[in-house]
Short mmCIF file of C-alpha atoms in Angstrom, two decimals:
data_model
loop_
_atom_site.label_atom_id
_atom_site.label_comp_id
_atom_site.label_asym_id
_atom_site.label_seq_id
_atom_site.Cartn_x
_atom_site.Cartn_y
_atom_site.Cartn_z
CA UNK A 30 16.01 -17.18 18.26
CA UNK A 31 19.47 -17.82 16.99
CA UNK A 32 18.46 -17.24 13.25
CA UNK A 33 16.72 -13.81 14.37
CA UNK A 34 20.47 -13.23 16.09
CA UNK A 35 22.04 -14.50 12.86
CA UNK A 36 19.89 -11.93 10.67
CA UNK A 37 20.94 -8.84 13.00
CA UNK A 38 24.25 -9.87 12.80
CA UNK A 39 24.19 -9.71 9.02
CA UNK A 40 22.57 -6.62 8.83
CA UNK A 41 19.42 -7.71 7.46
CA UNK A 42 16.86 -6.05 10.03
CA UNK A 43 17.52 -2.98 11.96
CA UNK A 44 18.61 -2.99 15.72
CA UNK A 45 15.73 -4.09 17.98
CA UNK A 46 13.33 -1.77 20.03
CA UNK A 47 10.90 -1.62 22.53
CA UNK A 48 7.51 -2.26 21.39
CA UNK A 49 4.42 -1.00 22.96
CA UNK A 50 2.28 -3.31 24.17
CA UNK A 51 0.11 -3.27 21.86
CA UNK A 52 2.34 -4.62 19.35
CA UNK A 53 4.54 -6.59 21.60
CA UNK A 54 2.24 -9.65 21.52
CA UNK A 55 1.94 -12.42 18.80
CA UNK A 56 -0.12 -11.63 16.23
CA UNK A 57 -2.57 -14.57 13.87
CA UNK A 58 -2.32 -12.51 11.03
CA UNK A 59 -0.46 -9.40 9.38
CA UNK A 60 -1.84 -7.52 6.45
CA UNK A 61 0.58 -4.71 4.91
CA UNK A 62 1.68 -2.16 2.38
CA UNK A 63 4.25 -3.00 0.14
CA UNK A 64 6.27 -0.19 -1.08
CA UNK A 65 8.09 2.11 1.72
CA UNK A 66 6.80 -0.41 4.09
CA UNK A 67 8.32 -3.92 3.76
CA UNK A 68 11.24 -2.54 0.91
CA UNK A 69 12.37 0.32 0.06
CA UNK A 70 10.83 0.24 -3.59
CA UNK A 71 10.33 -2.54 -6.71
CA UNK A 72 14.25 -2.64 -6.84
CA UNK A 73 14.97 -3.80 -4.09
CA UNK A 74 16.33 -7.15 -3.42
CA UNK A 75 13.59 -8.33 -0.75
CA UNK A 76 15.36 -11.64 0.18
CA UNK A 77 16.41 -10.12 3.38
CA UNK A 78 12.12 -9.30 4.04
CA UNK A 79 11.50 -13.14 2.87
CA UNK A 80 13.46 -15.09 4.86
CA UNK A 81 11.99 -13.52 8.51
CA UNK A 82 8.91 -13.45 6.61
CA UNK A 83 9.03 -17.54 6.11
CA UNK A 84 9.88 -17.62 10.12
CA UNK A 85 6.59 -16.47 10.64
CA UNK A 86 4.87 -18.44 8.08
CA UNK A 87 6.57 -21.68 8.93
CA UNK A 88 4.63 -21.09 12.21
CA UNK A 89 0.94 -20.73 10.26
CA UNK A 90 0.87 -16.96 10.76
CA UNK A 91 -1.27 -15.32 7.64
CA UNK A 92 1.10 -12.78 5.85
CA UNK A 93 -1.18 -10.63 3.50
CA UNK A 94 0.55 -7.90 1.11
CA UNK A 95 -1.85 -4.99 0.47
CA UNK A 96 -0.12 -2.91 -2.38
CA UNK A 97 -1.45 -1.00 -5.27
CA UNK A 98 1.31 -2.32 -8.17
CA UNK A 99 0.68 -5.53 -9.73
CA UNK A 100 1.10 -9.45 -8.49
CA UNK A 101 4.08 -9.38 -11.11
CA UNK A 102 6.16 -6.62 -8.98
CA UNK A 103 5.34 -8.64 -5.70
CA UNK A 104 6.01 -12.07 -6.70
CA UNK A 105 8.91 -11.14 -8.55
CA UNK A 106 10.43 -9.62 -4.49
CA UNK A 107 8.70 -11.79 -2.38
CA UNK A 108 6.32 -14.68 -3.63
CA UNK A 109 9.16 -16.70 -5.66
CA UNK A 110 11.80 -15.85 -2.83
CA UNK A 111 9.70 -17.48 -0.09
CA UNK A 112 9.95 -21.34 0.16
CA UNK A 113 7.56 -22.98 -1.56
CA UNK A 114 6.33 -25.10 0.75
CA UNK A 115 5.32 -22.39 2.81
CA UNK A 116 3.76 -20.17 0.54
CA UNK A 117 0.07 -21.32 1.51
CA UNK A 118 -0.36 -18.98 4.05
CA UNK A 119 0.83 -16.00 2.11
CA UNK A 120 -1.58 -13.64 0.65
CA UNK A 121 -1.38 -10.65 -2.11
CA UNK A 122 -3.96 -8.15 -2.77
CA UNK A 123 -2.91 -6.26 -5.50
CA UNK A 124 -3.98 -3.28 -7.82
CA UNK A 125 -5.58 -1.45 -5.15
CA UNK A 126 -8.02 -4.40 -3.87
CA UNK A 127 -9.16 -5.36 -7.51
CA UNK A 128 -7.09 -8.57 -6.96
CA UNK A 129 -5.91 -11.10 -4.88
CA UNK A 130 -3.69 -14.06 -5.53
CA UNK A 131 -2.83 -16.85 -2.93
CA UNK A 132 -0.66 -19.99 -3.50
CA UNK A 133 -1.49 -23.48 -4.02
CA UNK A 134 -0.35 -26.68 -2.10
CA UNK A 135 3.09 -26.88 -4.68
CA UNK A 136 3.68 -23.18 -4.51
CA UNK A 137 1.54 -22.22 -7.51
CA UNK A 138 0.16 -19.29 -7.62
CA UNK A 139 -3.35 -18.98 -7.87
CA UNK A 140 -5.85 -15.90 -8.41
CA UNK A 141 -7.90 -16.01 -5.49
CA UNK A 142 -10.39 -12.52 -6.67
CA UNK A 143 -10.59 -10.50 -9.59
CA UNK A 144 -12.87 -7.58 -9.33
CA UNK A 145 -13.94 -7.21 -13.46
CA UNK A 146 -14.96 -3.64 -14.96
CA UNK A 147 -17.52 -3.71 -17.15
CA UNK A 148 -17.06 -1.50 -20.49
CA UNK A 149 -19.06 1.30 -19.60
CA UNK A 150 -16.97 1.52 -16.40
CA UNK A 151 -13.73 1.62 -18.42
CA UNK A 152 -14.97 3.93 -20.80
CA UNK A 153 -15.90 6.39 -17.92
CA UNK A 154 -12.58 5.86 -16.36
CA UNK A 155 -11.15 7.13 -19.59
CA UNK A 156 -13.32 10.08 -19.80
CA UNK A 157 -12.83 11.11 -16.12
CA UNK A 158 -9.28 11.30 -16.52
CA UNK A 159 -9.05 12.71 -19.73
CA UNK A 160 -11.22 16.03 -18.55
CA UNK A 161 -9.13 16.23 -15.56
CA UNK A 162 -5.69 16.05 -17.17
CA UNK A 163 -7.60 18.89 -20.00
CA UNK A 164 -8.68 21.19 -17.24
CA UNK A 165 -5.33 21.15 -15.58
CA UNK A 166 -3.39 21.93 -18.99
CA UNK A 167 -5.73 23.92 -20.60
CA UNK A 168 -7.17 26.01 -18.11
CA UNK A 169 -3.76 26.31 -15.71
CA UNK A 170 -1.32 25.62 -18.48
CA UNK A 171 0.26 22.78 -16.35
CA UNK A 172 1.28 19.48 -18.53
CA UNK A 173 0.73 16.26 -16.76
CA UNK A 174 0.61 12.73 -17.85
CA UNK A 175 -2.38 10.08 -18.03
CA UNK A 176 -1.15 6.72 -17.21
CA UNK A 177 -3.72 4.34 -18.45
CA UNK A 178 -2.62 0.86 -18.55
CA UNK A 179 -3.92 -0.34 -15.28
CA UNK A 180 -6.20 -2.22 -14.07
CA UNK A 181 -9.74 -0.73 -12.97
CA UNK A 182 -7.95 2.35 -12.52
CA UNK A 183 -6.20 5.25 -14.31
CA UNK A 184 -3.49 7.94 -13.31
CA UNK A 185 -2.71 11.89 -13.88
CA UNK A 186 0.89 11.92 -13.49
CA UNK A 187 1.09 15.45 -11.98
CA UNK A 188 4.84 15.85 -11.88
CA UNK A 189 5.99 14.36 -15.18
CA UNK A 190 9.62 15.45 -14.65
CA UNK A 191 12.88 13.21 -14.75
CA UNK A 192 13.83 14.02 -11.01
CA UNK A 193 10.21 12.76 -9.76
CA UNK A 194 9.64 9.75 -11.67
CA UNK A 195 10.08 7.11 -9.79
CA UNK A 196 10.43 8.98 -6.30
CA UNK A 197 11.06 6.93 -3.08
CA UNK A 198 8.60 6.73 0.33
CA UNK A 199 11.38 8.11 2.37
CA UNK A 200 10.80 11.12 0.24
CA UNK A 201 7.08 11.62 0.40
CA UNK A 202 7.56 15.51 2.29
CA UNK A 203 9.88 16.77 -0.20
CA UNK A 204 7.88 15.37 -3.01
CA UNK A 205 4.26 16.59 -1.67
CA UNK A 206 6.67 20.61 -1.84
CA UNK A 207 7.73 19.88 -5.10
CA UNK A 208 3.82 19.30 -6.34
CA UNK A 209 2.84 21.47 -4.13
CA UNK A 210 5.28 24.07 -5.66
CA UNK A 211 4.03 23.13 -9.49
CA UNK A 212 0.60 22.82 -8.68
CA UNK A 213 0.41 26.94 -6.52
CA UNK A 214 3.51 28.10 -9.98
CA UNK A 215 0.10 27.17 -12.19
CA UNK A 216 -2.05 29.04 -9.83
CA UNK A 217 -4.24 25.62 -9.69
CA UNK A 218 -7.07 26.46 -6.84
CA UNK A 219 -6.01 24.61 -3.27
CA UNK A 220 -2.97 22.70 -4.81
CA UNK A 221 -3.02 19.06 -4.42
CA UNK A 222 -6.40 19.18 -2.37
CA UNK A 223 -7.97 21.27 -5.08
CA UNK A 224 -6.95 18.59 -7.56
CA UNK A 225 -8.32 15.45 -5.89
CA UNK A 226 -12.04 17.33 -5.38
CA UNK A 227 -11.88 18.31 -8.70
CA UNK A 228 -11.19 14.46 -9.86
CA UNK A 229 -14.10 13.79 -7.44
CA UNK A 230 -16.42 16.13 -9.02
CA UNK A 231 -15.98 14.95 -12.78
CA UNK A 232 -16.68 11.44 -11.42
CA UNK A 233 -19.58 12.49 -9.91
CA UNK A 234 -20.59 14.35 -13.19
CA UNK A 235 -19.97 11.53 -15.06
CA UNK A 236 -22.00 9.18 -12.94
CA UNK A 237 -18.93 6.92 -11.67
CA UNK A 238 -18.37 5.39 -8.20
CA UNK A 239 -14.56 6.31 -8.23
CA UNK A 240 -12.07 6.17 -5.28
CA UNK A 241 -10.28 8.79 -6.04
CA UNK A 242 -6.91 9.09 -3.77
CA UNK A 243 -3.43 10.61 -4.09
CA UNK A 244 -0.05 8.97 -3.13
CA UNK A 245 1.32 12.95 -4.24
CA UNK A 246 2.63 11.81 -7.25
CA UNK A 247 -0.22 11.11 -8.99
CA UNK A 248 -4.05 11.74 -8.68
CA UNK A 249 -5.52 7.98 -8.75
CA UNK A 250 -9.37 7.40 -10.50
CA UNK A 251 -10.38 3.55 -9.77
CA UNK A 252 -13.20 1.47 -9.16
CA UNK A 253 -11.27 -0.36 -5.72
CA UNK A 254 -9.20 0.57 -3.21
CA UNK A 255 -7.14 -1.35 -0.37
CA UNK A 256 -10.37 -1.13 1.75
CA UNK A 257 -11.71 -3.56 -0.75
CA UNK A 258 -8.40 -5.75 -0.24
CA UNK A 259 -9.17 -5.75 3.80
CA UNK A 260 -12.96 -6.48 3.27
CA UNK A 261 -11.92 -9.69 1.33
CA UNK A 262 -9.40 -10.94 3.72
CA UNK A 263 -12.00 -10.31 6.62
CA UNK A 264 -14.67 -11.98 4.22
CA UNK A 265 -12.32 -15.13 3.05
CA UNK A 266 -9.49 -15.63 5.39
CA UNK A 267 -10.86 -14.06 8.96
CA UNK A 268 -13.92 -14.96 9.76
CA UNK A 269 -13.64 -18.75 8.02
CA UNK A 270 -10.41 -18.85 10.24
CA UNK A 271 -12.00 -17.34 12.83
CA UNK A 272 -9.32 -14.59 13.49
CA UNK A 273 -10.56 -11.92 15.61
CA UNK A 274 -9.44 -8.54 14.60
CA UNK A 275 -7.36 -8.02 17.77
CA UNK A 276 -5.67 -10.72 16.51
CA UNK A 277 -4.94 -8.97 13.40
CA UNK A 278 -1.73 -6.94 12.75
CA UNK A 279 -2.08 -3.71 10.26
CA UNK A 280 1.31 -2.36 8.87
CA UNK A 281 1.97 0.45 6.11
CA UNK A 282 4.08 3.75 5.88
CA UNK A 283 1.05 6.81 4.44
CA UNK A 284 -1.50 6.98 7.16
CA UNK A 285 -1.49 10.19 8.08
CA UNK A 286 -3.19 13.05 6.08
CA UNK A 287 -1.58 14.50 2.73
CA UNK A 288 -3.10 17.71 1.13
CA UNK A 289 -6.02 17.19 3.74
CA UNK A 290 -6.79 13.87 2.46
CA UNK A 291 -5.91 10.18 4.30
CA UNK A 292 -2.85 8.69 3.33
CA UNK A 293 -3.17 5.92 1.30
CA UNK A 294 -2.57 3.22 3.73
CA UNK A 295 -5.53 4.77 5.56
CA UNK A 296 -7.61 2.36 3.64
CA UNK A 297 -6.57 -0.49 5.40
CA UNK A 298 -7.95 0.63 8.65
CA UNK A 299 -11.91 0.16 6.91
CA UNK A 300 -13.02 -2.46 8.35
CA UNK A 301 -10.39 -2.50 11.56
CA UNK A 302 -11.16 -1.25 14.34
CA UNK A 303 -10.22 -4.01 16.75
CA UNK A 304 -6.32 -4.53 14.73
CA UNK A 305 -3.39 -2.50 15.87
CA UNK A 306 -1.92 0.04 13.56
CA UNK A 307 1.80 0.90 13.31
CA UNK A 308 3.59 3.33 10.60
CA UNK A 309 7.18 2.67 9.73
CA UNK A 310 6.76 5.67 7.56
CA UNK A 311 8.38 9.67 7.44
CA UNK A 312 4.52 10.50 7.89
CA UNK A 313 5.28 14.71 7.42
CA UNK A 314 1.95 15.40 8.65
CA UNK A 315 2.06 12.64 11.60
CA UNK A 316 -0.34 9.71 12.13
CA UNK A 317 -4.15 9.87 13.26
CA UNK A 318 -5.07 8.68 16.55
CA UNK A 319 -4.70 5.42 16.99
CA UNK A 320 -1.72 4.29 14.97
CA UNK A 321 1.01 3.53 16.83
CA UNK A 322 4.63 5.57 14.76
CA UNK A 323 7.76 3.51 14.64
CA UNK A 324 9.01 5.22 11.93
CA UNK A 325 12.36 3.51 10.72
CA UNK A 326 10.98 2.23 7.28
CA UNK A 327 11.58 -1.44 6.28
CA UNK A 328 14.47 -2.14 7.97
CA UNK A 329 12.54 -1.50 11.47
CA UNK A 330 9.32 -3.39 9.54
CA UNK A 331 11.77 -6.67 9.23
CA UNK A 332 13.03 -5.78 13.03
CA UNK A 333 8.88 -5.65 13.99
CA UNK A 334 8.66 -9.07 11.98
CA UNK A 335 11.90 -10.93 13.95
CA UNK A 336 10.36 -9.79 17.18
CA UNK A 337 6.95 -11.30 15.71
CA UNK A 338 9.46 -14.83 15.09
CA UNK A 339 10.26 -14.51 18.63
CA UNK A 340 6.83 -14.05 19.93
CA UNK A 341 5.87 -17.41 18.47
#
């Protein structure tokens, strides 16, 4: 209690608040978004996340990152922060649930899942975004971007501009007006919905199983998403551990719809039914039923993870 006193002194977390019930109760395991949720963005010096994180890993709670960026990013802000000694029970599922990595008894990282694409897969990935990012320039005159150097997946940057490109969570309902603004200025049919069924439908045409999602910035073609992340942890760390999903805290900041789609962090609900839900995030088009909105981004996530600390 006195280093949870000494980290609100500092700064570090944001001021306290009262909980509902259902998430004012220790929790066995926590599984969350990255981005928005825990820090602010890739930038951000996460030392201030990592050291209440290690409070509740030094007492053999399960901390599992569920992000779509790569293990680099994370263990870059979080994994080589953390002690190593008590990186064992610390989890990341990265590139949208087409990895996982864990950490060995030293503090070694070690990849735990890798989900492989076969050529045909890749070469379908290609083709699926190429037609999409054609269609939108050649038929509605709007230039995008394809970002192709990820893994299992590929991007159509649809706001390729200098003031969008590397936009913050915080400002997820000014950037869905801005594509929302491009997107109706090109006269492209049902904006930002329109453009996610029509990556749906050229997957379909070309005879891929593509999740095909939207975090507004871009339109997102891969072959995973975090729902594959969650079944893995149930798969691999619950069930061996026998966690029970009420035991099972679910954390992100994009749950709610966007362009009449699920947020991203939606995903991470799958296979939950049983865990608690809470959204630190702006959430412009508010949170479906069930998920419980703190707002407050990551300072009030680190405040939610020193009441955790205190809990145990």
């Amino acid at each position: 209690m006195q280093q949870i006193r000494k980290w609100l002194r500092r700064g570090d977390a944001a001021p306290t608040v009262t909980l509902p019930t259902a998430l004012d109760r220790p929790f066995r395991a926590i599984f969350f978004d990255w981005d928005g949720t825990a820090v602010v963005d890739r930038k951000e010096d996460a030392s201030a996340f990592a050291r209440v994180a290690e409070g509740l890993l030094r007492q053999g709670v399960w901390l599992a990152v569920v992000t779509g960026t790569n293990f680099g990013n994370i263990n870059r802000q979080l994994g080589q922060v953390v002690a190593p000694g008590l990186r064992h029970h610390l989890l990341i599922c990265t590139n949208r649930g087409s990895e996982v990595y864990g950490f060995d008894s030293t503090g070694e990282a070690v990849r735990r899942y890798l989900r492989v694409a076969t050529s045909n897969e890749n070469q379908k990935l290609d083709a699926v975004t190429a037609a999409v990012a054609r269609e939108l320039h050649e038929t509605y005159g709007l230039p995008v971007e394809v970002i192709a150097d990820r893994l299992n997946r590929r991007k159509v940057d649809l706001i390729p501009v200098a003031e969008w490109a590397d936009p913050p969570k915080a400002r997820i309902g000014e950037l869905l007006q801005a594509v929302e603004g491009r997107l109706n200025a090109a006269n492209v049919p049902g904006g930002l919905h329109g453009v996610i069924q029509l990556g749906e439908r050229v997957a379909q045409a070309q005879g891929l199983d593509a999740r095909v999602t939207s975090d507004v910035k871009n339109l997102e073609i891969g072959l995973t998403d975090k729902a594959d992340a969650v079944a893995w942890l149930d798969r691999e760390l619950l069930q061996p551990a026998g966690i029970p999903w009420h035991d099972v805290l679910i954390g992100g900041d994009e749950f709610g719809d966007i362009a009449g789609f699920p947020g991203s962090d939606s995903r991470l609900c799958a296979a939950s039914a049983d865990a608690p839900v809470v959204s630190v995030g702006v959430e412009p088009n508010g949170v479906p039923p069930g998920v419980v909105a703190l707002g407050g981004g990551p300072a009030r996530f680190r405040s939610l993870f020193a009441r955790q600390v205190a809990l145990h």
